[in-house]
Short mmCIF file of C-alpha atoms and ligand atoms in Angstrom, two decimals:
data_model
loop_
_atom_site.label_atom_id
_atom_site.label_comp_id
_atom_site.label_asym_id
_atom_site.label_seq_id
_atom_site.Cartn_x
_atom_site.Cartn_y
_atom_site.Cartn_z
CA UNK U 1 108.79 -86.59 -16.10
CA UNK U 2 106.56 -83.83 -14.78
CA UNK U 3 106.21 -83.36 -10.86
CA UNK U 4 102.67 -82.94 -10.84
CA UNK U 5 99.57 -83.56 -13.16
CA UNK U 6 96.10 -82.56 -12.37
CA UNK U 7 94.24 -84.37 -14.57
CA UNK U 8 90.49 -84.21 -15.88
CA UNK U 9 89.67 -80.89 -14.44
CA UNK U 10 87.66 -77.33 -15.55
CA UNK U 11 90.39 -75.07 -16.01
CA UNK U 12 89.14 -71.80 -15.15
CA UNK U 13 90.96 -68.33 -16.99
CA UNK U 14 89.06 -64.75 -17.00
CA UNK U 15 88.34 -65.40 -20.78
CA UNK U 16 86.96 -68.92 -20.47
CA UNK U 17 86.66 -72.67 -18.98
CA UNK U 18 87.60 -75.85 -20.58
CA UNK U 19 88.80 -79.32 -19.63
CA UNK U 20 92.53 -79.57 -19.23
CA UNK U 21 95.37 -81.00 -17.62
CA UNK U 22 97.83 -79.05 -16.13
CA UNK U 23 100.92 -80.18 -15.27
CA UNK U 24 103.80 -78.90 -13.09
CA UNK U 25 107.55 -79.24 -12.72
CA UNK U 26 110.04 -77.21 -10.98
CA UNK U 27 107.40 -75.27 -8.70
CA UNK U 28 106.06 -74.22 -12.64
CA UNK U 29 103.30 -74.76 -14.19
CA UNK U 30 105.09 -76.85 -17.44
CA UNK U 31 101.65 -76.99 -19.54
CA UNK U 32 98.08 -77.35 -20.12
CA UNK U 33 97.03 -80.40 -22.36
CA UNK U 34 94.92 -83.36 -23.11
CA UNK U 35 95.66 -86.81 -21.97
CA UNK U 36 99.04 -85.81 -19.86
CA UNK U 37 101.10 -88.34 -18.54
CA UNK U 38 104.51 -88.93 -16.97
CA UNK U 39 104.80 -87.45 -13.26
CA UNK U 40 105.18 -88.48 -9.83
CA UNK U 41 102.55 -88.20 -8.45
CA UNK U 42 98.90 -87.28 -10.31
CA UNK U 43 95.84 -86.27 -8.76
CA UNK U 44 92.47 -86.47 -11.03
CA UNK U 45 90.41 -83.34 -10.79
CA UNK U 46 87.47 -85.05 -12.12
CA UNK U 47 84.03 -82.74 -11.22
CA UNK U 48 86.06 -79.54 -9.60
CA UNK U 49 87.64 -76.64 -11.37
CA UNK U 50 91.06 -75.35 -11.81
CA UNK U 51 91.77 -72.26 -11.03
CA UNK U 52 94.84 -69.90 -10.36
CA UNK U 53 95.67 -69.07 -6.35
CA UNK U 54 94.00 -66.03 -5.11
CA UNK U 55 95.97 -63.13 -4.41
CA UNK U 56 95.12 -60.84 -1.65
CA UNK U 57 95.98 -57.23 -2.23
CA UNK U 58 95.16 -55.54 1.00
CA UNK U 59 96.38 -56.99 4.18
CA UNK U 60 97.29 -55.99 7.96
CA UNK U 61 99.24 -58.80 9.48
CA UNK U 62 100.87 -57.95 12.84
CA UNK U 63 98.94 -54.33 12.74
CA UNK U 64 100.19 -51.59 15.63
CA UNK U 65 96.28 -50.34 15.49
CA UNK U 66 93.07 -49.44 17.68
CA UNK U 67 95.39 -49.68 20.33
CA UNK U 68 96.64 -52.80 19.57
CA UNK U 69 98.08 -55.57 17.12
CA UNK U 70 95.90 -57.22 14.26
CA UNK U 71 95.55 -60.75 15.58
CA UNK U 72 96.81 -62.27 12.55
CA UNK U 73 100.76 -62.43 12.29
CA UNK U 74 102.50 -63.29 9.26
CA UNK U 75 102.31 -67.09 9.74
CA UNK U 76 98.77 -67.20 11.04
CA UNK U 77 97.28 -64.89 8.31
CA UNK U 78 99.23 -66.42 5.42
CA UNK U 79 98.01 -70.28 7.09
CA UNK U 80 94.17 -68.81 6.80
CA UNK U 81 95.53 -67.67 3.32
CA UNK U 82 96.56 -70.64 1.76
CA UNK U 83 92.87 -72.42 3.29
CA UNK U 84 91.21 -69.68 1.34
CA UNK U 85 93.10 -70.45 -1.58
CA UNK U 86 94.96 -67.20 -1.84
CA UNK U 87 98.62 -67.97 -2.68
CA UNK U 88 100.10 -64.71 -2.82
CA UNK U 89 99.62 -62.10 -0.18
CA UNK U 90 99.93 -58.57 -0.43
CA UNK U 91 100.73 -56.74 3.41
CA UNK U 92 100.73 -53.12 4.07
CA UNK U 93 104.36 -51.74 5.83
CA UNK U 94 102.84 -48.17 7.60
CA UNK U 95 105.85 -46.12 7.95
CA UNK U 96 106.28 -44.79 11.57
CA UNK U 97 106.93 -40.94 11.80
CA UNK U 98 110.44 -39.95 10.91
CA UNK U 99 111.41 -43.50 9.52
CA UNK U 100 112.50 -44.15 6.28
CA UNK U 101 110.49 -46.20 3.81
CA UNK U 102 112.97 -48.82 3.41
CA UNK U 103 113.71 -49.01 6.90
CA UNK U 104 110.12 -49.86 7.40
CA UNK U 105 109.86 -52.31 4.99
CA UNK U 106 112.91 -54.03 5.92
CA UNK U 107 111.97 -54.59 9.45
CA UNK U 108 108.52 -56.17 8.13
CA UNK U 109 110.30 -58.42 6.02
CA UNK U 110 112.39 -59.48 8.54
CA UNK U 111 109.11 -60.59 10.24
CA UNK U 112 107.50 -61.59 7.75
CA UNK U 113 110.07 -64.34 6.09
CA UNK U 114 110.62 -66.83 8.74
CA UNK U 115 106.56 -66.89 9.45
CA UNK U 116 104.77 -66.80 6.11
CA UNK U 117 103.54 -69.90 4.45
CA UNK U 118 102.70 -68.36 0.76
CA UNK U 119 104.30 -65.73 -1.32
CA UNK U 120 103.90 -61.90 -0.21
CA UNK U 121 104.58 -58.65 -1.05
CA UNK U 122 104.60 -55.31 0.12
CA UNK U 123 102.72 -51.82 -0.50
CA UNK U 124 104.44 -49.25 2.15
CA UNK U 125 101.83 -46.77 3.30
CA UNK U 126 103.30 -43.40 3.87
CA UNK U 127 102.67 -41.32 6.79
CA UNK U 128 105.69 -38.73 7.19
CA UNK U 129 106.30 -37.12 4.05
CA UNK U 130 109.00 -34.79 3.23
CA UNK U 131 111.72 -34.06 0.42
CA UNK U 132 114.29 -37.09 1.45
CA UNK U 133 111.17 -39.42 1.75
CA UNK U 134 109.79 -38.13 -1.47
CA UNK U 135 113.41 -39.61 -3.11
CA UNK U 136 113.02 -42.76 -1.55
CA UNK U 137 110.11 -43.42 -3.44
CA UNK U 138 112.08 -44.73 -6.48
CA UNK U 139 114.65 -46.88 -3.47
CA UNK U 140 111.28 -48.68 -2.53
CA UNK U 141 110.39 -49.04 -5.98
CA UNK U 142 114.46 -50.73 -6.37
CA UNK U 143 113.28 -52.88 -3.51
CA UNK U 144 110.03 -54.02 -5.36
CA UNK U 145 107.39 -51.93 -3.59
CA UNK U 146 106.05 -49.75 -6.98
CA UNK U 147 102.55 -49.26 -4.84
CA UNK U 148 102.21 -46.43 -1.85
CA UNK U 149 99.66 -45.95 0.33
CA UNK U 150 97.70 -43.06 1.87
CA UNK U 151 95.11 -42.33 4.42
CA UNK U 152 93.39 -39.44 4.41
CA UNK U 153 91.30 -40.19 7.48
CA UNK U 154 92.84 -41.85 10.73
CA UNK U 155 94.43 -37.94 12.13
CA UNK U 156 94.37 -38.97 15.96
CA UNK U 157 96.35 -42.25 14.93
CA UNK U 158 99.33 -40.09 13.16
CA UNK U 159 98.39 -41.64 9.92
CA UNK U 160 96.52 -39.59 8.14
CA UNK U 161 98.01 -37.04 5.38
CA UNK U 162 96.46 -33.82 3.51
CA UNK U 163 95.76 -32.96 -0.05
CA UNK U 164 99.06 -31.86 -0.37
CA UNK U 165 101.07 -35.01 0.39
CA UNK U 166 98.66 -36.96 -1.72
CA UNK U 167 98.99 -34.63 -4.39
CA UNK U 168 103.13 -34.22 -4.19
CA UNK U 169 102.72 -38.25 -4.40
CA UNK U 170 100.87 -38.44 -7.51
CA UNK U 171 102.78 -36.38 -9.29
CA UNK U 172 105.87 -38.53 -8.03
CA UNK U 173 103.56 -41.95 -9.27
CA UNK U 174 103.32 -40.46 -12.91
CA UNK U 175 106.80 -39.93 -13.29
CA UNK U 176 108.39 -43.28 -11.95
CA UNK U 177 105.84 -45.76 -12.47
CA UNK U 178 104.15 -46.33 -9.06
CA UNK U 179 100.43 -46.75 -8.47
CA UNK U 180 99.14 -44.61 -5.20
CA UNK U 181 96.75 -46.39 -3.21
CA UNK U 182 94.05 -44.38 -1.22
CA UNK U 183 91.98 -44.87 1.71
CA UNK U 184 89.26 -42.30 1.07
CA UNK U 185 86.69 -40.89 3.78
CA UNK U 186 86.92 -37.13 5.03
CA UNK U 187 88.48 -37.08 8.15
CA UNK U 188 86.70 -33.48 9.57
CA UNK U 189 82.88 -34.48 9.11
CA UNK U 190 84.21 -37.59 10.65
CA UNK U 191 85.34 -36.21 13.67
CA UNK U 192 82.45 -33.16 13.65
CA UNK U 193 79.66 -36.02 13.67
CA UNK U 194 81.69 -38.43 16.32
CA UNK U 195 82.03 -35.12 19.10
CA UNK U 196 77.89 -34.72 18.57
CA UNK U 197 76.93 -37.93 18.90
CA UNK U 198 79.29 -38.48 22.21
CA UNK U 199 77.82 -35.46 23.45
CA UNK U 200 74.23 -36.90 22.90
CA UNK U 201 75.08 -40.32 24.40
CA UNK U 202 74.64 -42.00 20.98
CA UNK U 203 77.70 -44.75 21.27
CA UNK U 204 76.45 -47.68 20.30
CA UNK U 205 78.25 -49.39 16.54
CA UNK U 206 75.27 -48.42 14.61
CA UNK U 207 76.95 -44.42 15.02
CA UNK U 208 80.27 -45.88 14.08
CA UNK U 209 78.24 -46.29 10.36
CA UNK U 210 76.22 -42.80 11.03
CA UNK U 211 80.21 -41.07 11.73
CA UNK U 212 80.82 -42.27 8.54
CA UNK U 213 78.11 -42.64 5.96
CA UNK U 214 77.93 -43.01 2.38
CA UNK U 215 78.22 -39.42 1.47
CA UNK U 216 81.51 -39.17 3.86
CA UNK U 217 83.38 -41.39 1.70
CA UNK U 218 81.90 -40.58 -1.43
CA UNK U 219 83.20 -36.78 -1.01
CA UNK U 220 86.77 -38.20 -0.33
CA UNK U 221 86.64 -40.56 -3.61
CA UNK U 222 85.23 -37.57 -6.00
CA UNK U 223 88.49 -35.27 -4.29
CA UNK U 224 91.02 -38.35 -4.62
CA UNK U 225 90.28 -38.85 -8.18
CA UNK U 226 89.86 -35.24 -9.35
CA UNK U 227 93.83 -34.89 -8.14
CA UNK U 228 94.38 -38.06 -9.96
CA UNK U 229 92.44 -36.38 -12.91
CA UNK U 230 94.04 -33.31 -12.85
CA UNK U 231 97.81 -34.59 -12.72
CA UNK U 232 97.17 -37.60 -15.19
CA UNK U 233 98.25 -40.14 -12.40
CA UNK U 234 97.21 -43.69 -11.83
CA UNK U 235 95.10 -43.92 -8.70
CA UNK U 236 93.51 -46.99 -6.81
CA UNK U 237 90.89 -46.95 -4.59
CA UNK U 238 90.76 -49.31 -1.67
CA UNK U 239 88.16 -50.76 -0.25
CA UNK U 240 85.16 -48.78 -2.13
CA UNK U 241 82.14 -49.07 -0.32
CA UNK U 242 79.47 -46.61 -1.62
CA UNK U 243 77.66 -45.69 -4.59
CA UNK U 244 78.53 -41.83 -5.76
CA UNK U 245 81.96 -42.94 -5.38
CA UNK U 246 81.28 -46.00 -7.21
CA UNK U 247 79.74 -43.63 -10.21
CA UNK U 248 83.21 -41.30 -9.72
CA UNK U 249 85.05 -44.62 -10.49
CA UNK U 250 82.60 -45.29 -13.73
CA UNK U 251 83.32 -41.71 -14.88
CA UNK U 252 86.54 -41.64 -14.66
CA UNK U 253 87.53 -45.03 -16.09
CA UNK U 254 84.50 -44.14 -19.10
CA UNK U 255 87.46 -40.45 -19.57
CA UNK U 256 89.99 -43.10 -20.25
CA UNK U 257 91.97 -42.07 -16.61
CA UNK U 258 93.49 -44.96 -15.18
CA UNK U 259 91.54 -44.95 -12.31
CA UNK U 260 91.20 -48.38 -10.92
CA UNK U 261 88.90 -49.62 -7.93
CA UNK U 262 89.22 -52.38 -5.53
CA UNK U 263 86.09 -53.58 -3.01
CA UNK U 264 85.82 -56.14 -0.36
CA UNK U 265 83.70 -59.09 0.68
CA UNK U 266 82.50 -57.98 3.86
CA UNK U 267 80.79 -55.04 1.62
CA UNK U 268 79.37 -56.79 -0.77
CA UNK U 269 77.81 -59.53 1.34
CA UNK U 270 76.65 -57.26 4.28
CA UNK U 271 74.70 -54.08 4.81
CA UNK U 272 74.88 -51.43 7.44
CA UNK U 273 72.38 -53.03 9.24
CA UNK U 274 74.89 -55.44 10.90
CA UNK U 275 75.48 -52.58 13.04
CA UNK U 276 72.52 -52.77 14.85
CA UNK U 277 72.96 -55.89 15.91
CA UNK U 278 74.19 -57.69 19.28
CA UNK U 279 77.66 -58.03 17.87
CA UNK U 280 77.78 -54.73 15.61
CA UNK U 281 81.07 -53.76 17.08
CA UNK U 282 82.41 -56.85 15.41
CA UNK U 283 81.74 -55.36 11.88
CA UNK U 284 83.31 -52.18 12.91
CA UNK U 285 85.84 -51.31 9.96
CA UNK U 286 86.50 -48.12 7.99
CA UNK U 287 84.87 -47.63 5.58
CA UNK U 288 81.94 -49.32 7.31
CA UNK U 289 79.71 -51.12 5.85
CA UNK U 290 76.53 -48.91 3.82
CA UNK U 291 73.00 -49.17 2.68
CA UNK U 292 71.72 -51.41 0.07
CA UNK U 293 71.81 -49.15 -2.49
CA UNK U 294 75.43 -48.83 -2.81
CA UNK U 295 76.07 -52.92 -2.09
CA UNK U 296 73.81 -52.99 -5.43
CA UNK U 297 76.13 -50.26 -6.98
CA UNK U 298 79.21 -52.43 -6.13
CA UNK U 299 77.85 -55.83 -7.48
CA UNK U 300 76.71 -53.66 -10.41
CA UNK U 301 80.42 -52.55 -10.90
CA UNK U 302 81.40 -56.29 -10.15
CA UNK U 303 79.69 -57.23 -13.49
CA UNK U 304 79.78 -54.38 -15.37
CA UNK U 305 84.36 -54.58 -14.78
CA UNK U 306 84.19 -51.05 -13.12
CA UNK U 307 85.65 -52.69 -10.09
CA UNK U 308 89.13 -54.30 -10.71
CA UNK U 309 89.54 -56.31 -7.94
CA UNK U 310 88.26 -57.83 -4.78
CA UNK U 311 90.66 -58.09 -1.64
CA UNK U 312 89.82 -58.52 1.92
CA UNK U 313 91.38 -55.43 4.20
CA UNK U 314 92.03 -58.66 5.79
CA UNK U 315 92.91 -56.94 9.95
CA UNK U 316 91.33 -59.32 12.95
CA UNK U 317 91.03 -58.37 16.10
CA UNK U 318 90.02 -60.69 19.47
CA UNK U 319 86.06 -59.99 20.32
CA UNK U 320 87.75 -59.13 23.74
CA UNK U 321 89.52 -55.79 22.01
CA UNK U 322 86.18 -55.43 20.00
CA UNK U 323 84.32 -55.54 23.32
CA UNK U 324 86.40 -52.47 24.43
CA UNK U 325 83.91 -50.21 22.61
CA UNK U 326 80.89 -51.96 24.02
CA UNK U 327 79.66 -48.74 25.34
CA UNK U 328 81.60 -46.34 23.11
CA UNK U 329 81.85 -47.48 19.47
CA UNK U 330 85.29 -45.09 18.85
CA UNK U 331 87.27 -47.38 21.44
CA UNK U 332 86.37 -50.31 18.70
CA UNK U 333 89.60 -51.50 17.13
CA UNK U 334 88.81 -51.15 13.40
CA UNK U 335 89.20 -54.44 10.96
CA UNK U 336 87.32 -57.21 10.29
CA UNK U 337 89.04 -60.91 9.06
CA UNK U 338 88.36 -62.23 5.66
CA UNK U 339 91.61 -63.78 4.03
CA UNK U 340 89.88 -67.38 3.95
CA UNK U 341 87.22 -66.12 2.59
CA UNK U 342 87.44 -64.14 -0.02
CA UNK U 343 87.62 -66.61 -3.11
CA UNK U 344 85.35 -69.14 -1.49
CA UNK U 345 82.83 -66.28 -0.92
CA UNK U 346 82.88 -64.78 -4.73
CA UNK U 347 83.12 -68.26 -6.32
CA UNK U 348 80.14 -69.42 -4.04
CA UNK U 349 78.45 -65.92 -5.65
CA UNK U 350 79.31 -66.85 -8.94
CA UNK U 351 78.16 -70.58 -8.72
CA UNK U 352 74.86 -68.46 -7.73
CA UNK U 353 75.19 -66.45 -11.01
CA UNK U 354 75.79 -63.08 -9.44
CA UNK U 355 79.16 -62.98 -11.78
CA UNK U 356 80.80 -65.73 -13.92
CA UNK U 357 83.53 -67.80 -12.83
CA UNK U 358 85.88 -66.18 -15.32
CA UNK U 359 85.34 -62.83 -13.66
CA UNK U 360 85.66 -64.23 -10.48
CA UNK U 361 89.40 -65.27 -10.91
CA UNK U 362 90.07 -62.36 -12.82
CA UNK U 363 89.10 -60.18 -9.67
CA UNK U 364 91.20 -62.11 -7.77
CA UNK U 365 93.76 -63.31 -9.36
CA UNK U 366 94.81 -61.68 -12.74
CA UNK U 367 93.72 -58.26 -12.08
CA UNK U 368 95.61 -57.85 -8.80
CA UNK U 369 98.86 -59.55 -10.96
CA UNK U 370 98.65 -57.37 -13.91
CA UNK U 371 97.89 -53.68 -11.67
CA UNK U 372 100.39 -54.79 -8.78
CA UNK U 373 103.80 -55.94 -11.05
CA UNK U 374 103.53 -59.43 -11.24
CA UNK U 375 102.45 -60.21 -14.71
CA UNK U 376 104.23 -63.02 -16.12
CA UNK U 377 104.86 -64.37 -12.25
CA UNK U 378 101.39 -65.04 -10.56
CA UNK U 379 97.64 -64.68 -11.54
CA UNK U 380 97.39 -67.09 -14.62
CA UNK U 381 97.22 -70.71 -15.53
CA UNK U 382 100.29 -70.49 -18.14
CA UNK U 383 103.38 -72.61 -18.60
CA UNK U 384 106.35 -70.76 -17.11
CA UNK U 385 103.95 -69.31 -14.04
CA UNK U 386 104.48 -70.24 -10.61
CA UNK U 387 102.26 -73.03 -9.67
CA UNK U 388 99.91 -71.43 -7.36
CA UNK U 389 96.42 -73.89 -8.28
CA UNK U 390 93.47 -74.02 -6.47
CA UNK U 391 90.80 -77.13 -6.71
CA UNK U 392 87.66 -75.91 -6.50
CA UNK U 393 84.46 -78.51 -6.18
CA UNK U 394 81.84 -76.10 -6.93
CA UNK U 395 79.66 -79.00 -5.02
CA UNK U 396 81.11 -79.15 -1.65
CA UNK U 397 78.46 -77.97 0.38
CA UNK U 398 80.28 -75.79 3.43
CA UNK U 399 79.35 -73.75 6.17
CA UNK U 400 81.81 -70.83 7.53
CA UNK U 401 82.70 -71.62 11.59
CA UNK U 402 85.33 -69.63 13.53
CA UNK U 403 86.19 -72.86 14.93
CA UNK U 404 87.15 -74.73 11.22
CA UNK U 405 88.97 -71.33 10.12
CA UNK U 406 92.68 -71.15 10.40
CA UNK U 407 93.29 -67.04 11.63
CA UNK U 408 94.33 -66.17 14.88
CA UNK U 409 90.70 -65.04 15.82
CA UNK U 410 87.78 -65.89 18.36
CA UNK U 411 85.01 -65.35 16.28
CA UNK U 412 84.44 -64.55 12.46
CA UNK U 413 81.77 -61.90 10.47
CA UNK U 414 81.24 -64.96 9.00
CA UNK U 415 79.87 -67.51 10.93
CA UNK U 416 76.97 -69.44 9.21
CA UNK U 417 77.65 -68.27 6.05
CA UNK U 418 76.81 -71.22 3.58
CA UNK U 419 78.63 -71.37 0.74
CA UNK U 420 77.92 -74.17 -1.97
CA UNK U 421 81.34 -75.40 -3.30
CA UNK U 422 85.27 -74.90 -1.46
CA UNK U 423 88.54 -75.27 -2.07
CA UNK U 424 89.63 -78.89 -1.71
CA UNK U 425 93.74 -77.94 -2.66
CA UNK U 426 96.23 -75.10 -2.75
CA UNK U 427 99.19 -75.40 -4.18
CA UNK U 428 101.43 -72.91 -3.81
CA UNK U 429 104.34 -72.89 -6.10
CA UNK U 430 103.67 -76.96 -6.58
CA UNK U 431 103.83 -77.41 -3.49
CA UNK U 432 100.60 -78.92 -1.84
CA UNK U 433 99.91 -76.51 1.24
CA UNK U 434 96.05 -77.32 2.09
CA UNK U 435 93.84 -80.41 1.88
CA UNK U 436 89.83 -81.02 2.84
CA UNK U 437 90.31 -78.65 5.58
CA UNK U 438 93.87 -78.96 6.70
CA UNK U 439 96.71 -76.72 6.41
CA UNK U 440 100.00 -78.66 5.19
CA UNK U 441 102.16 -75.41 4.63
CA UNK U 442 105.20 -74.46 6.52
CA UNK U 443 106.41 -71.53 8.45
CA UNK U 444 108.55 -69.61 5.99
CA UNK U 445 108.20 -71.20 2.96
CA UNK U 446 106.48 -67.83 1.65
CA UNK U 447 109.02 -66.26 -0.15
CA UNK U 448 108.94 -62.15 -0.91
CA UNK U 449 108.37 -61.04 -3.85
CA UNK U 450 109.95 -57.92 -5.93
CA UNK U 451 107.58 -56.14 -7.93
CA UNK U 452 108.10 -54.92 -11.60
CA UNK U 453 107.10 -51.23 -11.65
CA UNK U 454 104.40 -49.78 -13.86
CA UNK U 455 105.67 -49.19 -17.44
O1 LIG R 1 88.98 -50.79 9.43
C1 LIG R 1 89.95 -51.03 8.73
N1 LIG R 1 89.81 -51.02 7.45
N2 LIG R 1 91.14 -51.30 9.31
C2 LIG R 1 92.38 -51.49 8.67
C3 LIG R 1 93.04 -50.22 8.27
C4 LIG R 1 92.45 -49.65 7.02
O2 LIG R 1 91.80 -48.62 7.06
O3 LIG R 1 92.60 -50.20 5.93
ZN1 LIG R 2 91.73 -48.37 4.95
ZN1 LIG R 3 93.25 -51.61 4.98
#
């Protein structure tokens, strides 16, 4: 007797769609089949698709940032996750100076159990780098955090680090089987271009983008992977937002490097001209958002499998902390939300033929399993998986509000988007956590997961 059978439904894999059942026992997807019977309770699928739980790679829950804290805390976020249909949530620990990398993750776990409602995992971004942290790598790695961040922008916030950190890093990445993740703009031209426009009055969000062009974080992406290059390490890029870098990515991967790339909604469904707008300041992220040209060069690499995966940079804040830069775009707490709507945003693209279904998932959900250590665990429709399924009606017509999302936010980037089809179910690990709208999770039933290394 299984525990669950969806029956009569499009099961969705990055190689293909057919019609299956699925069934599920134990929290575990048992099998796929025809004509399944024998469970407890069955729900028929009939019309929708079947398709693994998005994970979300890049998240800031609970954020010390901009001055303040990310409005989304572990349970909020996670809530807005499993709405989304993203089962599995991946949160960044920043290490404070002098503190120890397993230190820093342990205190975020310790927040992070009793609030989240799906899985989650860790990537610990490293700030304060010296020989003890350097060992500690391959403790955190014990712990099952294999993936490190760096920034190499973000100086006046104490996070950023120089060539020679990321460097000593990589090298440490090739020989014990972590990934290093990079946030990628230059950090001087950055501050050279935000002292001349203060000085000329120009403060409005549209110079947050003009700070920070296209060519600013396309210089930091050719320099990241050229140390990558050079040392033979794995490298991935987070939230890639321009073209040349795009084309660095493409070169790189064509070399045979394992050079891997990951974008973001917000950047491939908006342009640079949001920033002009009333509410620019509530785009305001890093990297911001670019010209047309390179949101064509990341759909391009969407298709083409140049990008690996899509994840949201998922960090809200209130429009009363975004409103704090009204006059003076660098007081703008940077982040924008997206965690709900990530998978309903690339399956609504793909129902519109800008990418197949297939790659859709994979972007979301196998790709982010396979580079991130949980292959065999999440990211796939197989028997012995956790049972993390999302039912999709690619039909449902459905318009984004702030007021039917499930964050901890006032407002959303958004609002009005139309989307044709939603998720109608999550399940996370069997376990039915969102229906038509509502959130049936609970507080701490996401449970951490340790990460397999690279091998
Ligand atoms: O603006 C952003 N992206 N805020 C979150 C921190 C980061 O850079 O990823
Ligand atoms: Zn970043
Ligand atoms: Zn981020």
């Amino acid at each position: 007797m299984f525990d669950l059978i969806i029956k009569n439904g499009t099961v969705i894999t990055p190689k293909e769609s057919f019609k299956a059942d699925l069934a599920v026992t134990g929290g575990k997807i048992a099998c796929l089949g025809q004509g399944l019977e024998g469970a407890k309770e069955v729900y028929d699928a009939e019309g929708k698709f079947i398709l693994p739980g998005g994970i979300d790679v890049h998240t800031h829950l609970a954020m010390p940032f901009g001055g303040t804290v990310s409005s989304d805390d572990y349970f909020t976020g996670t809530r807005a996750a499993a709405c989304g249909g993203v089962t599995t949530v991946f949160d960044y620990v920043i290490q404070r100076k002098g503190q120890g990398l397993v230190e820093a993750a342990d205190l975020r776990l310790k927040m992070a159990e009793p609030e989240a409602c799906v899985d989650f995992a860790f990537h610990v971004a490293i700030t304060d780098l010296n020989d003890k942290i350097l060992n500690e790598i391959t403790s955190c790695i014990a712990y099952g955090i294999p993936s490190f961040k760096v920034f190499t922008v973000y100086k006046k916030e104490g996070m950023m680090v120089d060539d020679g950190v990321l460097v000593k890093l990589l090298e440490k990445s090739a020989q014990v089987g972590a990934l290093i993740n990079v946030h990628a703009e230059n950090p001087d031209v950055i501050d050279m271009r935000i002292e001349q426009f203060l000085k000329e009055g120009k403060t409005s969000a549209w110079y947050h983008y003009l700070s920070r062009p296209e060519f600013v974080e396309a210089e930091a992406d050719k320099r990241v992977i050229h140390w990558a290059k050079s040392l033979n390490a794995p490298l991935y890029i987070v939230h890639l937002a321009n073209k040349e870098g795009m084309e660095e990515v493409i070169r790189a991967k064509d070399e045979g490097y394992p050079i891997y790339a990951e974008t973001c909604p917000q950047y491939l469904a908006f342009t640079c001209d949001v920033y002009k707008r009333e509410d620019g300041r509530n785009f305001v992220c890093s990297p911001p958002m670019k010209g047309q040209e390179s949101q064509d060069a990341l759909w391009q690499g969407i298709r083409s499998g140049d990008i690996d995966t899509v994840a949201t940079d998922h960090c809200p804040f209130t429009s009363a902390e975004k409103d704090w830069g009204k006059d003076n775009f660098t007081k703008i707490p940077n982040g924008c939300m997206g965690i709900e709507n990530l998978y309903p945003y690339l399956l609504d693209a793909a129902g519109k033929g800008r990418l197949s279904y297939n790659r859709a998932v994979e972007l979301v959900s196998a790709n982010p399993a396979k580079l991130f250590g949980l292959a065999g665990r999440k990211g796939s429709l197989q028997p012995g998986f956790d049972a993390d399924v999302v039912v999709y009606d690619p039909k449902k017509d459905f318009t984004i509000k702030q007021t039917t999302m499930h964050s901890a936010t006032d407002y959303t980037i958004w609002e009005g988007t139309q989307l044709k089809g939603y998720p109608v179910r999550t399940y996370s690990r069997g376990s039915l956590v969102y229906k038509d709208g509502e959130f049936l999770g609970q507080k701490g039933y996401g449970k951490y997961l340790k990460r397999n290394p690279r091998s």
